[in-house]
Each structure stands twice: as structure tokens, then as C-alpha cells.
CSV table of C-alpha atoms and ligand atoms in Angstrom, one decimal:
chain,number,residue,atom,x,y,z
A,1,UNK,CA,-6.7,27.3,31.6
A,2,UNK,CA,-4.5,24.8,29.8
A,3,UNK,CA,-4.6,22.3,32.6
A,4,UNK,CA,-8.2,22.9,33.2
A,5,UNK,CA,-8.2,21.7,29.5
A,6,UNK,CA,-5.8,18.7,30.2
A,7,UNK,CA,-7.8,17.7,33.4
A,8,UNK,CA,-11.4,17.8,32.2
A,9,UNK,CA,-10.9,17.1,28.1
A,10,UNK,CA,-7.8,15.2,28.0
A,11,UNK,CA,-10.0,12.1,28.4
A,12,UNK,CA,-12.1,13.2,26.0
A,13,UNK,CA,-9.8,14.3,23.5
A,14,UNK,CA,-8.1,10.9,23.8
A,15,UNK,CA,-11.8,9.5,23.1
A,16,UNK,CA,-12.3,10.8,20.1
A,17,UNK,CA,-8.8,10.0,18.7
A,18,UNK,CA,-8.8,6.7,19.6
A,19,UNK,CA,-12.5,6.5,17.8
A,20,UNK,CA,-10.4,8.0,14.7
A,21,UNK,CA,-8.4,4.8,15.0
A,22,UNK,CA,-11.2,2.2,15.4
A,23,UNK,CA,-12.6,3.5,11.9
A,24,UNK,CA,-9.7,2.5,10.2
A,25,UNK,CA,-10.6,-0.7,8.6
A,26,UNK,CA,-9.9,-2.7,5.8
A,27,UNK,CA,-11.9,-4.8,3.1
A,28,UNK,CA,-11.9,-6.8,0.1
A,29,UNK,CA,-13.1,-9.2,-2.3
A,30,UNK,CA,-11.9,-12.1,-3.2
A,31,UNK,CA,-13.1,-14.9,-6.6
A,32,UNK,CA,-12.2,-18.3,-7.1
A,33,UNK,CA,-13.5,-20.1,-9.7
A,34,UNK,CA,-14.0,-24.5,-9.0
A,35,UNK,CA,-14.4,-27.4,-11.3
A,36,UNK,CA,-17.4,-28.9,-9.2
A,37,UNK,CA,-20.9,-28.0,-9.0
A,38,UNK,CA,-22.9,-25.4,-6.7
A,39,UNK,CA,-24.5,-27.6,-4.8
A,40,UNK,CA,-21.3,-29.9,-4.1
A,41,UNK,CA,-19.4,-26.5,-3.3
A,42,UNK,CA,-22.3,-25.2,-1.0
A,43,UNK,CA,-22.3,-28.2,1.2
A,44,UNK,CA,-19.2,-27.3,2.1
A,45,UNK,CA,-19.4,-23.7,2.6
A,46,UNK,CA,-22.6,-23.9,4.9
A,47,UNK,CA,-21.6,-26.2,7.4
A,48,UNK,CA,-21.0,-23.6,9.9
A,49,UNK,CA,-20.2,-26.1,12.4
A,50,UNK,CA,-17.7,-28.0,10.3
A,51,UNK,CA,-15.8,-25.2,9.1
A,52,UNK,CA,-12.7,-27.9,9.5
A,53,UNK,CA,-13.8,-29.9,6.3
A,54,UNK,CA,-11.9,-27.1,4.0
A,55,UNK,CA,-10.0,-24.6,5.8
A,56,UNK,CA,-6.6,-25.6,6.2
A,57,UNK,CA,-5.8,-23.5,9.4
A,58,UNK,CA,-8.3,-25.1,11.7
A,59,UNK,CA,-7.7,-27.7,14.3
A,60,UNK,CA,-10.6,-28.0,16.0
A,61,UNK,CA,-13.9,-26.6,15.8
A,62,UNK,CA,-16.9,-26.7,18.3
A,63,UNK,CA,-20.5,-25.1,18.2
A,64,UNK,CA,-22.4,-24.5,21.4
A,65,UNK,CA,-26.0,-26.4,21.3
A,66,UNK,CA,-28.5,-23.9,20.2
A,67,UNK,CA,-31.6,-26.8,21.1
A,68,UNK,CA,-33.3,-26.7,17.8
A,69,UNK,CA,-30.7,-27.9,15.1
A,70,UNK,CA,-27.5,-26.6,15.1
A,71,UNK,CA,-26.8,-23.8,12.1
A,72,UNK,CA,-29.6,-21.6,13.2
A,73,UNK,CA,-29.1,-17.7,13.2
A,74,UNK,CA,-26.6,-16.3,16.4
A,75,UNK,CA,-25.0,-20.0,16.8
A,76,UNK,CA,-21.3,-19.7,17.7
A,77,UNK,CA,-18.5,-21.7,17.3
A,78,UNK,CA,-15.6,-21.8,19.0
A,79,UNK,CA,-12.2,-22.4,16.6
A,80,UNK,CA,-8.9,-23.8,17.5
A,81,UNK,CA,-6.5,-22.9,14.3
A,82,UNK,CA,-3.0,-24.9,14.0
A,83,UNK,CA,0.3,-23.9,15.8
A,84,UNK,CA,2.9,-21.6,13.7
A,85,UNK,CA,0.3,-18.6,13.5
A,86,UNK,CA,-0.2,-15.6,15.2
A,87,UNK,CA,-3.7,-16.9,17.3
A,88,UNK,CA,-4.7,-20.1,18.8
A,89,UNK,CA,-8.8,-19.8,19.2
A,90,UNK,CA,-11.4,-17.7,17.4
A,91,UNK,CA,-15.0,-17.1,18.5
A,92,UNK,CA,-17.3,-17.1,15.5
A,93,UNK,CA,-20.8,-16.2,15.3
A,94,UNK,CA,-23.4,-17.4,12.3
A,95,UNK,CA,-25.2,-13.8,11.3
A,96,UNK,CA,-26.8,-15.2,7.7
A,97,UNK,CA,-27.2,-19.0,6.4
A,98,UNK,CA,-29.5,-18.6,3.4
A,99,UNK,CA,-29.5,-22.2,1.5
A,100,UNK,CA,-31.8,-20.8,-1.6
A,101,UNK,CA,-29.6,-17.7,-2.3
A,102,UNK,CA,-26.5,-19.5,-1.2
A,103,UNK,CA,-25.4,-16.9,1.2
A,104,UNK,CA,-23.1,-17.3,4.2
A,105,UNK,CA,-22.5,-14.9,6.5
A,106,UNK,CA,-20.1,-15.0,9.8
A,107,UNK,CA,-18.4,-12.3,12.4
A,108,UNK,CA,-15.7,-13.0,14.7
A,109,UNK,CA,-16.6,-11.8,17.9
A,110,UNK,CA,-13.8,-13.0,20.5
A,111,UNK,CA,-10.5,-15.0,20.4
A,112,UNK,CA,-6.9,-14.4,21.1
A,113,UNK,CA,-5.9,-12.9,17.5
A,114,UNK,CA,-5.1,-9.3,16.3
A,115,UNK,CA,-8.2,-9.4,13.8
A,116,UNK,CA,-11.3,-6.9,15.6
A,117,UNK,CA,-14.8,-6.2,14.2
A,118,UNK,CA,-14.3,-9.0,11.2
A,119,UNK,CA,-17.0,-9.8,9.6
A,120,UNK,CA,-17.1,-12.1,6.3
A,121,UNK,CA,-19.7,-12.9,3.6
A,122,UNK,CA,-19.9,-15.9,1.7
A,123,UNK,CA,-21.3,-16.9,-1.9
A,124,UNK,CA,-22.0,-19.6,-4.4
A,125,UNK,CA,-22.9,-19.4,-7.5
A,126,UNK,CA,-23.6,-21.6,-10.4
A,127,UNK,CA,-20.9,-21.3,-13.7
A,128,UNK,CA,-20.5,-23.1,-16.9
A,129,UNK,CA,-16.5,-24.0,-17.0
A,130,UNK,CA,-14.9,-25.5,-20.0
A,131,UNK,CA,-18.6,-26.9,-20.6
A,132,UNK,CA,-19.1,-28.7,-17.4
A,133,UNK,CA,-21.3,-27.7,-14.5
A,134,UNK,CA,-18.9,-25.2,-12.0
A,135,UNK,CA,-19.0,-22.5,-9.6
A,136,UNK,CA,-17.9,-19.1,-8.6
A,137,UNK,CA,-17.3,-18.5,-5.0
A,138,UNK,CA,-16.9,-14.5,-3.8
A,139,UNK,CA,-15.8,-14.0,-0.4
A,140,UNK,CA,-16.0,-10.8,0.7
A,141,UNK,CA,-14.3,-9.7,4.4
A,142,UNK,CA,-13.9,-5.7,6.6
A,143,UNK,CA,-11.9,-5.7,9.8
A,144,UNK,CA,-10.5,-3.4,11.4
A,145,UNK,CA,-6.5,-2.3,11.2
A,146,UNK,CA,-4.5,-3.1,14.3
A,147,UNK,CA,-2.5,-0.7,16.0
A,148,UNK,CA,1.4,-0.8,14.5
A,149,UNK,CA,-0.1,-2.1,11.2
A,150,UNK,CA,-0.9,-0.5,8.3
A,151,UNK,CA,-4.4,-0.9,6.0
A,152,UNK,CA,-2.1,-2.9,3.3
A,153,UNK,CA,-0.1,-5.3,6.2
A,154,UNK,CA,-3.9,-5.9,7.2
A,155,UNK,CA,-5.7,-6.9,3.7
A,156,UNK,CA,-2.6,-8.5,2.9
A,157,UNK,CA,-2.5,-10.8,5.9
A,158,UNK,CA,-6.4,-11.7,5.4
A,159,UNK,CA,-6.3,-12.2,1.9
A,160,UNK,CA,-3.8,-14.5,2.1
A,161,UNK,CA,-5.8,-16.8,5.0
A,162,UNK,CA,-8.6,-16.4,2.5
A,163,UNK,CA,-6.9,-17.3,-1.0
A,164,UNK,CA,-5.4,-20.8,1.3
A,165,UNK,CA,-9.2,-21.2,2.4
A,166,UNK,CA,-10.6,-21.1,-0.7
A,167,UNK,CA,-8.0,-23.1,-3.1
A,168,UNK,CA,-8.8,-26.1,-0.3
A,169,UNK,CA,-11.9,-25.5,-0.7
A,170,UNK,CA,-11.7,-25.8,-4.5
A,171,UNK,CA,-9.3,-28.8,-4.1
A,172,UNK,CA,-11.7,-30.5,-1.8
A,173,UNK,CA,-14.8,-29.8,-4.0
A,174,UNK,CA,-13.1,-31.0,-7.3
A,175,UNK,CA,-11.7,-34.4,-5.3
A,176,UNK,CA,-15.8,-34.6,-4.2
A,177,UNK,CA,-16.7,-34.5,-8.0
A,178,UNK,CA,-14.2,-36.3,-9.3
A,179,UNK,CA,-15.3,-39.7,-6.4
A,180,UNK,CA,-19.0,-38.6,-7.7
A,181,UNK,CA,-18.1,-39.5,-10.9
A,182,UNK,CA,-16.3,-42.5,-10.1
A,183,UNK,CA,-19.1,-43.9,-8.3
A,184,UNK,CA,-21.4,-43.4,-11.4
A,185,UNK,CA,-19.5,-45.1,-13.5
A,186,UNK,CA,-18.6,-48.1,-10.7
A,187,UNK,CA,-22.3,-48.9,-9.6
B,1,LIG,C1,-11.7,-17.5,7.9
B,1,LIG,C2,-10.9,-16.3,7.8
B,1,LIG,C3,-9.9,-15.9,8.6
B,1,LIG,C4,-9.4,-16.6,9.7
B,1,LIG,C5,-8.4,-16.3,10.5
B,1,LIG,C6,-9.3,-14.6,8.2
B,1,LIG,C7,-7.9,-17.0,11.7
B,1,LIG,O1,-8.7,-18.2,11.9
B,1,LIG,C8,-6.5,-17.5,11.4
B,1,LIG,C9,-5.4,-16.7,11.8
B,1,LIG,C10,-5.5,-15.5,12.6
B,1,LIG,O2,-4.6,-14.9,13.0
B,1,LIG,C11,-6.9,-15.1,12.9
B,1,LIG,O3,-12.8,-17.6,7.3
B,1,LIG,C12,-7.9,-16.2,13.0
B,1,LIG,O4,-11.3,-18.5,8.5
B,1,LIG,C13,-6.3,-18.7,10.5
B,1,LIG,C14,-7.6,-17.1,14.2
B,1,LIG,C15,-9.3,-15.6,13.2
């Protein structure tokens, strides 16, 4: 009886555990605050295709023509990220770019890295900082836990990739003001 088990459920059994496993995921939430304006900051964020212009991590990016423009729905782009970390390319895909709400929304759907089922969400909002026009960026991320780590090795790791992303991004943004200013007073 027992091996009838082990031969016809084993796989089975192994199945389900193993779905056990894929559920275990992690997400969070991160804020940042920047000294530049929405718009500035969104010009950034949405260029899918440029992702380069801000992150710190990434080499190289390239984005397979689509025909009609280049940031439409289901575009993918394929990222080369800098030596010294654990992956070397990352397969991207565009799921929502919405330029009124100021929504950006991307999955990773191939690559040579540990991080499987990711899938990211990005906003910009308008703030008043120390009286001057601002913004509030909330990036929000879920993934799932690799085998051998641990939910808190996992956020850990991605929130730290994040918080580097978004303090360039900030830098860059408030450099982009600052030059915007400049030029108004210059011309
Ligand atoms: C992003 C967010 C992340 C990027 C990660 C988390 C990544 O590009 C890097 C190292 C990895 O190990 C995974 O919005 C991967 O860029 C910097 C290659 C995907």
C-alpha cells in the first residue's frame, strides 16, 4: 500500500508542497519625498525605455520595437545591471503607463537573477515641501521568496535596490530643478 502511495502520489504530494513554497512571497512599500515638481519627477519615472536615466544599477537598457511608439502596454525591455551584483540581465515587461493618474506599473518576467513573479507599481504625486512645488513617490513591489532565503533576507534585499533607485531618482530630479531654475534666471 505505502509504495502504491509513493509510486502514484509521491509526484503529487511533491506538487502541492512545492506550490506551498511558490506562495511565499514578499511585499512592501516604500516613500520618498523630492524637492522637484511632479511633472519633472514623472518624466523620469515613465520612460520605460530609459529606465537608465535614474537607476543606479543599470548598464544598459534596450526595448524591443512594438511599431506604434515605443511605451505602449506589453512592451519589454531587456536590462543589463552593473557587475558586483548577484544578476547580469533582467526581462521587464510594461503592464500599466497612465500619464494622467501618474501610474507606472512593470513585471519582471525573465533574466538571470533570484527575483521570481516581481511585479512593481509606481506613483507620483504632487506635495507642497517647505512651500515650494514637490512630490511624493510610493513604490510599491511582491515577489516571491527564493529557496534558502527567508521572507526578511528577501524584502530586505529589494528594499534596499529600491531606497538606491529612488534617492537617484530624487538626486537627479532636484539637479533637473535646480538647472530649470538657473535657466530662468540666465535667459
Ligand atoms: C527596479 C527594482 C529591482 C531591480 C533589481 C528590485 C535588479 O535589476 C537588480 C539586482 C538583482 O539582483 C535583480 O525597479 C535585478 O529596478 C539591480 C537584476 C532584477
Amino acid at each position: 500500500e505505502k509504495e502504491y502511495i509513493r509510486m502514484h502520489h509521491d509526484r503529487h504530494h511533491q506538487h502541492q508542497a512545492q506550490e506551498e513554497k511558490e506562495k511565499k512571497q514578499c511585499s512592501s512599500t516604500l516613500v520618498k519625498h523630492i524637492k522637484a515638481p511632479a511633472p519633472l519627477v514623472w518624466s523620469l519615472v515613465r520612460r520605460f525605455d530609459e529606465p537608465q536615466k535614474y537607476k543606479p544599477f543599470v548598464s544598459r537598457c534596450t526595448v524591443q520595437p512594438q511599431g506604434q511608439g515605443d511605451l505602449a502596454v506589453g512592451s519589454l525591455r531587456q536590462v543589463n545591471v552593473k557587475s558586483g551584483l548577484p544578476a547580469t540581465t533582467s526581462t521587464e515587461r510594461l503592464e500599466q503607463l497612465d500619464d494622467h493618474q501618474r501610474i507606472l506599473g512593470v513585471t519582471i518576467v525573465g533574466g538571470d537573477h533570484r527575483l521570481n513573479n516581481y511585479s512593481s507599481l509606481i506613483t507620483v504625486h504632487p506635495e507642497v515641501i517647505e512651500g515650494r512645488p514637490g512630490t511624493m513617490v510610493i513604490e510599491s513591489f511582491v515577489v516571491d521568496v527564493p529557496d534558502g532565503n527567508t521572507v526578511d533576507e528577501t524584502c530586505y534585499f529589494v528594499e534596499a535596490l529600491i531606497r538606491c533607485n529612488l534617492s537617484s531618482l530624487a538626486t537627479v530630479s532636484e539637479r533637473m530643478a535646480v538647472q530649470d531654475c538657473d535657466d530662468l534666471v540666465n535667459q
